[in-house]
mmCIF file of C-alpha atoms in Angstrom:
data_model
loop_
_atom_site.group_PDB
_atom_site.id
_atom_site.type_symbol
_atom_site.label_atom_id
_atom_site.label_comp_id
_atom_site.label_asym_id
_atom_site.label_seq_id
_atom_site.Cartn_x
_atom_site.Cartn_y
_atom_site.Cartn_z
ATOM 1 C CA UNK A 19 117.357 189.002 0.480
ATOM 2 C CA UNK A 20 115.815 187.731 3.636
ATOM 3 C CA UNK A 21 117.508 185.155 5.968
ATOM 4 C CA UNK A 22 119.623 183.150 5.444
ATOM 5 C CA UNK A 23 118.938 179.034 6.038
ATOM 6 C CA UNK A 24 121.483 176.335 6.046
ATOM 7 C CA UNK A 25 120.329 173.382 4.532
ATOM 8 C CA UNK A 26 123.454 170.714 6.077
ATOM 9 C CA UNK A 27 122.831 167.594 3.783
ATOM 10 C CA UNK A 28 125.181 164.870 2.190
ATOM 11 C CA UNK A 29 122.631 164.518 -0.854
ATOM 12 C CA UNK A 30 122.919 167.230 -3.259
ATOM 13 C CA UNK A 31 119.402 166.357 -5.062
ATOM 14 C CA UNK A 32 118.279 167.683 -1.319
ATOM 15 C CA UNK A 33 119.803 170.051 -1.299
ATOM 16 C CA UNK A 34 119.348 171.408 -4.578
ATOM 17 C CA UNK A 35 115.386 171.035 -3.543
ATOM 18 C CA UNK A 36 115.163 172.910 -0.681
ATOM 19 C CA UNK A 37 117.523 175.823 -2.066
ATOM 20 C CA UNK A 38 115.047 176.074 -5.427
ATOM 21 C CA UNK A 39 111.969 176.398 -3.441
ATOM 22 C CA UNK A 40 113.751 178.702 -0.599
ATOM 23 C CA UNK A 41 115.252 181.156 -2.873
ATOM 24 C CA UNK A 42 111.925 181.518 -4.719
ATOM 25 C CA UNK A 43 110.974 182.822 -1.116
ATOM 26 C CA UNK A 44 113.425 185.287 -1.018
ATOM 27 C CA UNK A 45 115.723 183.226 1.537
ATOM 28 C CA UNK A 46 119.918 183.086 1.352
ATOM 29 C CA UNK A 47 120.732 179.437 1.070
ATOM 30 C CA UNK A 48 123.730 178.417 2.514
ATOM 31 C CA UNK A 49 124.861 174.319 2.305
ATOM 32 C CA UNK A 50 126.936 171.485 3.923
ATOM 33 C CA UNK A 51 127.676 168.277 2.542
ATOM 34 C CA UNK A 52 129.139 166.638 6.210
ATOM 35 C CA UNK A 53 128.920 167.975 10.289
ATOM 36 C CA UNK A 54 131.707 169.251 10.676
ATOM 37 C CA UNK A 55 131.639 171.599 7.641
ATOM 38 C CA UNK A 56 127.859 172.493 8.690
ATOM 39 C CA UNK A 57 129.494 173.107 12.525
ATOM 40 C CA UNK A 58 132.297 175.940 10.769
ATOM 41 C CA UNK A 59 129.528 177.274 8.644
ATOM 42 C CA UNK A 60 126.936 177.826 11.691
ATOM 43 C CA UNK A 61 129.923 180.226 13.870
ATOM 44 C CA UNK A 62 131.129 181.558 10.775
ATOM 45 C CA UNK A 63 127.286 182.698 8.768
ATOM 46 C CA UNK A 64 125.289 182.589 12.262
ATOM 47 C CA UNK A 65 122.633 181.370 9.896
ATOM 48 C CA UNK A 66 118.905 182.733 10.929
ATOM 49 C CA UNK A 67 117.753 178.675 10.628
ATOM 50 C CA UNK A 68 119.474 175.787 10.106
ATOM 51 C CA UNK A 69 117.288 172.173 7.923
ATOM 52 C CA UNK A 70 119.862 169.204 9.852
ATOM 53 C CA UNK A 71 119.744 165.652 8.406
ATOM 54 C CA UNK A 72 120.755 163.078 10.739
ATOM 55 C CA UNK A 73 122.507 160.870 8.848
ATOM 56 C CA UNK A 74 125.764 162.793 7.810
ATOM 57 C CA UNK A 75 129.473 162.000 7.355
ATOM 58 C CA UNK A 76 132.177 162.754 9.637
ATOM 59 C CA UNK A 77 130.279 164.207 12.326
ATOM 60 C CA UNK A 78 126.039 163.320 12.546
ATOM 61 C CA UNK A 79 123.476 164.810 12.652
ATOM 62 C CA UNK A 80 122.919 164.378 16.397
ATOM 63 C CA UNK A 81 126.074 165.039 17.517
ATOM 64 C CA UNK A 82 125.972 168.909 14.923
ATOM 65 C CA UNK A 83 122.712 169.577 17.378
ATOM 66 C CA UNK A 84 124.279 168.577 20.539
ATOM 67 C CA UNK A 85 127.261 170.837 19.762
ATOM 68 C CA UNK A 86 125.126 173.553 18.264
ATOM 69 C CA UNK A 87 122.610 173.687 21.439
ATOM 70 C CA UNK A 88 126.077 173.528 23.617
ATOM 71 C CA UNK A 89 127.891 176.712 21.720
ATOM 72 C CA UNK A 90 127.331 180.245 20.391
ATOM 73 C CA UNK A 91 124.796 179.805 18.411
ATOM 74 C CA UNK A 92 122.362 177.715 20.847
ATOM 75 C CA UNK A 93 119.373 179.442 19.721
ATOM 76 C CA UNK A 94 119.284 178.913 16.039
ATOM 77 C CA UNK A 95 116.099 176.987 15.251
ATOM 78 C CA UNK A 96 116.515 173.601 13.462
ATOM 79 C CA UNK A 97 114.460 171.009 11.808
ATOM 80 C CA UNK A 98 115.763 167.966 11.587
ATOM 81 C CA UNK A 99 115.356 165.314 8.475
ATOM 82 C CA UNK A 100 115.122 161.633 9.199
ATOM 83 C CA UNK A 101 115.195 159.183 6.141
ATOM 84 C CA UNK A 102 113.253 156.879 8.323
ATOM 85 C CA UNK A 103 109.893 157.087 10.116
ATOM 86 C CA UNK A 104 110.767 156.400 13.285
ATOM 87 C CA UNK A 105 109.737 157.821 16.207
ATOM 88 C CA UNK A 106 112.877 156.826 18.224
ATOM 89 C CA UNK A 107 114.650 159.464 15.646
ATOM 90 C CA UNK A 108 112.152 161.792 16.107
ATOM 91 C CA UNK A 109 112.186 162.028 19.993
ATOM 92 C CA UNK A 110 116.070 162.041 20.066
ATOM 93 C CA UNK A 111 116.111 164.728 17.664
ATOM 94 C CA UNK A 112 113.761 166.414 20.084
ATOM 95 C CA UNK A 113 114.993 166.065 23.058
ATOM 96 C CA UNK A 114 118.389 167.211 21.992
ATOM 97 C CA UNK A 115 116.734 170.634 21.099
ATOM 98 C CA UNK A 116 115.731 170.407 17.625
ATOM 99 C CA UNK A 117 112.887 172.979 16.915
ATOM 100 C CA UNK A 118 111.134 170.438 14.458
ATOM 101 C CA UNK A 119 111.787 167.366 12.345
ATOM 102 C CA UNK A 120 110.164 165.599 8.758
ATOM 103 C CA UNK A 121 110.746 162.432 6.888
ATOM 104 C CA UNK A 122 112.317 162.345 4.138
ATOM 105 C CA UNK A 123 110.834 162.538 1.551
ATOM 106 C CA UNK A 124 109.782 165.653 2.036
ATOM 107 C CA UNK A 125 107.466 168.087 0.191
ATOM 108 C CA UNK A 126 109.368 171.380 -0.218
ATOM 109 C CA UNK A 127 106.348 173.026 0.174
ATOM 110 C CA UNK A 128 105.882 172.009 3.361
ATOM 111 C CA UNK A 129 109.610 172.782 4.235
ATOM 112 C CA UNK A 130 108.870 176.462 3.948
ATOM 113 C CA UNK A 131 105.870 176.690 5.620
ATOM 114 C CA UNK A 132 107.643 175.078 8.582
ATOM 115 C CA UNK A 133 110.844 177.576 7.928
ATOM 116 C CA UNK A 134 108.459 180.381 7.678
ATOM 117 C CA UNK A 135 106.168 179.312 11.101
ATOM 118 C CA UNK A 136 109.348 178.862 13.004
ATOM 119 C CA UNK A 137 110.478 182.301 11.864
ATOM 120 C CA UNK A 138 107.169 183.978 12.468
ATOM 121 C CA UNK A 139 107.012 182.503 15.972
ATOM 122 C CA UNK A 140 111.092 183.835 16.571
ATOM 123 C CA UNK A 141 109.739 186.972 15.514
ATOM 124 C CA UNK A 142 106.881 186.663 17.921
ATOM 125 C CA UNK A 143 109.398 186.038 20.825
ATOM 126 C CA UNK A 144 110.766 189.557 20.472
ATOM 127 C CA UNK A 145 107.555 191.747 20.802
ATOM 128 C CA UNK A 146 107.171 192.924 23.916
ATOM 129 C CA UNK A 147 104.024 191.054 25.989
ATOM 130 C CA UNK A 148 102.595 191.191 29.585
ATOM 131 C CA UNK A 149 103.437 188.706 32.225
ATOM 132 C CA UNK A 150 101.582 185.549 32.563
ATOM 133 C CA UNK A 151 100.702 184.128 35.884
ATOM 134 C CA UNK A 152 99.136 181.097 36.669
ATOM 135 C CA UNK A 153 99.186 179.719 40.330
ATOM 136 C CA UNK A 154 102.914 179.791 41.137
ATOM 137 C CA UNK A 155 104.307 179.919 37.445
ATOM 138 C CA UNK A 156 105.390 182.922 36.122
ATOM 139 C CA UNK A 157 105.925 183.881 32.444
ATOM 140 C CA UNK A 158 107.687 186.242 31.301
ATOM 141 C CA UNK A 159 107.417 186.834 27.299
ATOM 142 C CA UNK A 160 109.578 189.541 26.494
ATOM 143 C CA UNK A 161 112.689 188.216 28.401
ATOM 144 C CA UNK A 162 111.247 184.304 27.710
ATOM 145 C CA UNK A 163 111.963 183.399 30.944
ATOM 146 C CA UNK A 164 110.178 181.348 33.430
ATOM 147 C CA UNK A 165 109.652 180.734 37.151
ATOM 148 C CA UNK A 166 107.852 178.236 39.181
ATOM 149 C CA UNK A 167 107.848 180.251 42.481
ATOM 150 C CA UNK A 168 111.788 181.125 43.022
ATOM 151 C CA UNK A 169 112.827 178.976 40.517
ATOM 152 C CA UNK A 170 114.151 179.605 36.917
ATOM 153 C CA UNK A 171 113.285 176.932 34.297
ATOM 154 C CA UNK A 172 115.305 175.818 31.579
ATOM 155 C CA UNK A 173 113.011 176.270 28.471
ATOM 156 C CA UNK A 174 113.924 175.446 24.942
ATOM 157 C CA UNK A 175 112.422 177.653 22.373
ATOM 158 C CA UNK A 176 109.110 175.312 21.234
ATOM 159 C CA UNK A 177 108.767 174.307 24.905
ATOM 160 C CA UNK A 178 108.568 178.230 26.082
ATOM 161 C CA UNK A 179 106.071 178.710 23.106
ATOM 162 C CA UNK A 180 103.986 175.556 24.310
ATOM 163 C CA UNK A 181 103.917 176.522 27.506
ATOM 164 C CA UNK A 182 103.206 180.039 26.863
ATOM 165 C CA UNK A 183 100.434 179.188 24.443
ATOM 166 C CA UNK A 184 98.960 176.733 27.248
ATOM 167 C CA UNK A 185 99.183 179.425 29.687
ATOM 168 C CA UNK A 186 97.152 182.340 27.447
ATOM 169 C CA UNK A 187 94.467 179.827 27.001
ATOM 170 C CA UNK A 188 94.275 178.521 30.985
ATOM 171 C CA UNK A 189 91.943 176.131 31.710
ATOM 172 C CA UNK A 190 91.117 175.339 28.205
ATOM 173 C CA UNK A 191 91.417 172.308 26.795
ATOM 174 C CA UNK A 192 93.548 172.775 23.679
ATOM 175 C CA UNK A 193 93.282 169.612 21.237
ATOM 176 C CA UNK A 194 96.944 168.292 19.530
ATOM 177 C CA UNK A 195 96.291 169.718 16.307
ATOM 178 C CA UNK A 196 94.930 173.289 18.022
ATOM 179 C CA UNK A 197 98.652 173.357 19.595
ATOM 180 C CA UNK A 198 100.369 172.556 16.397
ATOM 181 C CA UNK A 199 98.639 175.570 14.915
ATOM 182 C CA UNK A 200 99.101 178.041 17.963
ATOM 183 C CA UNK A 201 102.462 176.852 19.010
ATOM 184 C CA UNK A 202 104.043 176.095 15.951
ATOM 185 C CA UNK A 203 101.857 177.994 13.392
ATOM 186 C CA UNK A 204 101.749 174.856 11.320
ATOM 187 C CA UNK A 205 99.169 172.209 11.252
ATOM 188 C CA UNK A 206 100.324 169.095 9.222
ATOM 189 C CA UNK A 207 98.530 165.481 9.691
ATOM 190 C CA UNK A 208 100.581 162.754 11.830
ATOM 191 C CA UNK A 209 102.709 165.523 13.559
ATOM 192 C CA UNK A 210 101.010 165.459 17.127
ATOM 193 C CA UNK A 211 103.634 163.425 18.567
ATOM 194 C CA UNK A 212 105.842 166.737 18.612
ATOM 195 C CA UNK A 213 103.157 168.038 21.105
ATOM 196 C CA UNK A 214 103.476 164.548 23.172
ATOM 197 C CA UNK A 215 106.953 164.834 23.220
ATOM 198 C CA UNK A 216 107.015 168.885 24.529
ATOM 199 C CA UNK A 217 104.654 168.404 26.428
ATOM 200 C CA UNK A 218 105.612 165.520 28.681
ATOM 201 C CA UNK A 219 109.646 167.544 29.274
ATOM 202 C CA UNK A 220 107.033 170.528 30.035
ATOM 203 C CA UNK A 221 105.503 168.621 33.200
ATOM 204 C CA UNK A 222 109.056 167.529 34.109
ATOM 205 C CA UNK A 223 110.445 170.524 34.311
ATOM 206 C CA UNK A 224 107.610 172.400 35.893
ATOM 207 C CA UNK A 225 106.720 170.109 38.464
ATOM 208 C CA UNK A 226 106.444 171.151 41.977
ATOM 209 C CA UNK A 227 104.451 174.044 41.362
ATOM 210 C CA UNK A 228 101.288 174.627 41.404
ATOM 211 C CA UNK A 229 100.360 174.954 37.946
ATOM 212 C CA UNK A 230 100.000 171.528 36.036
ATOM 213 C CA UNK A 231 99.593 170.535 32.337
ATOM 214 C CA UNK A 232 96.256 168.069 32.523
ATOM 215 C CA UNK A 233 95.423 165.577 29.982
ATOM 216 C CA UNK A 234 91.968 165.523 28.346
ATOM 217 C CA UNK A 235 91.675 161.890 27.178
ATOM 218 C CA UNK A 236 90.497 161.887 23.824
ATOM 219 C CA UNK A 237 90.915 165.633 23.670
ATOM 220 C CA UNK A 238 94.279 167.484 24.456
ATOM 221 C CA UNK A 239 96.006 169.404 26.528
ATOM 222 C CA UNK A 240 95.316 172.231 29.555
ATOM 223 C CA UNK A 241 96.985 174.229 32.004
ATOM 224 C CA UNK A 242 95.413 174.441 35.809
ATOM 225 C CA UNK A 243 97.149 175.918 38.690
#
């Protein structure tokens, strides 16, 4: 068996779903029906990823991420469902460190190739790689951590992997959909908000330095410094 994937949904049709086409894959498939139940299973299988709908009893969806991101387990990657397509969701979901997010309905298909890109990339993250320098920002793959100048900066996991896929291809201008497929090893139309969203906390949370993240109207994204 491979790893194992908590699927934390009150729908049991979902669920059902997602565990058919992940244990075709070879995955363990784990479930929860509410939050809290998804929170005990999380610090008691340290599942390898975790699918997180939003709208769940006792405790939500948002609130099983906050604590998640807050405990333990902080680095277990999780895509989020939404039932509605709403980018408000979306961002929230985001913001409070979910790895990646779909609408339900889903395609299952399309569930593991996002399980299996988010895996791939995890898997990425622990081969050793040289140091990345541009201007005053410093990257530093094998320990993923990273420096403007002096300073340490607070990276979730798809922002390190944006920014380190920005900074490999310095000075290039990297379209939405290019990202998608570098950075998250997917590329699925009407998904390049994601990249909007990473890439604007990216610019926060580097800024000061000398290295920048430069919009290419039209185009994408590009690192200077």
């Amino acid at each position: 068996m491979k790893e194992t994937i908590l699927v934390v949904d009150d729908e049991a049709n979902i669920v059902e779903l997602a565990r058919l086409y992940l244990t075709q894959e070879g995955y363990r498939v784990e479930s929860a029906g509410d939050g809290q139940t998804a929170l005990d299973k999380v610090a008691a299988l340290k599942p390898t990823l975790m699918v997180l709908d939003l709208m769940l009893p006792v405790v939500d969806g948002w609130e099983v991420c906050r604590r998640v991101r807050a405990g333990d387990q902080r680095g277990v990657p999780i895509i989020m469902l939404t039932a509605r397509d709403d980018d408000v969701d979306k961002i929230v979901g985001l913001e409070l460190g979910a790895d990646d997010y779909m609408t339900k309905p889903f395609n299952p298909r399309e569930l593991v190739a996002r399980i299996k890109a988010i895996l791939r990339r995890a898997e990425r993250a622990g081969v050793p790689a040289q140091t990345i320098r541009v201007g005053d920002l410093t990257i530093d793959p094998a320990r993923r951590e990273v420096h403007v100048g002096e300073r340490i900066v607070d990276l979730r996991a798809k922002e390190f992997e944006c920014l380190r896929t920005l900074a490999e291809n310095r000075g290039i201008v990297l379209s939405r959909e290019k990202l998608l497929e570098l950075a998250w090893g997917y590329d699925f139309a009407g998904q390049t908000r994601t990249v909007d969203v990473h890439v604007a906390h990216l610019r926060k949370k580097i800024a000061g330095g000398s290295a920048h993240i430069e919009t290419v109207a039209g185009v994408g994204y590009k690192l200077v410094g």
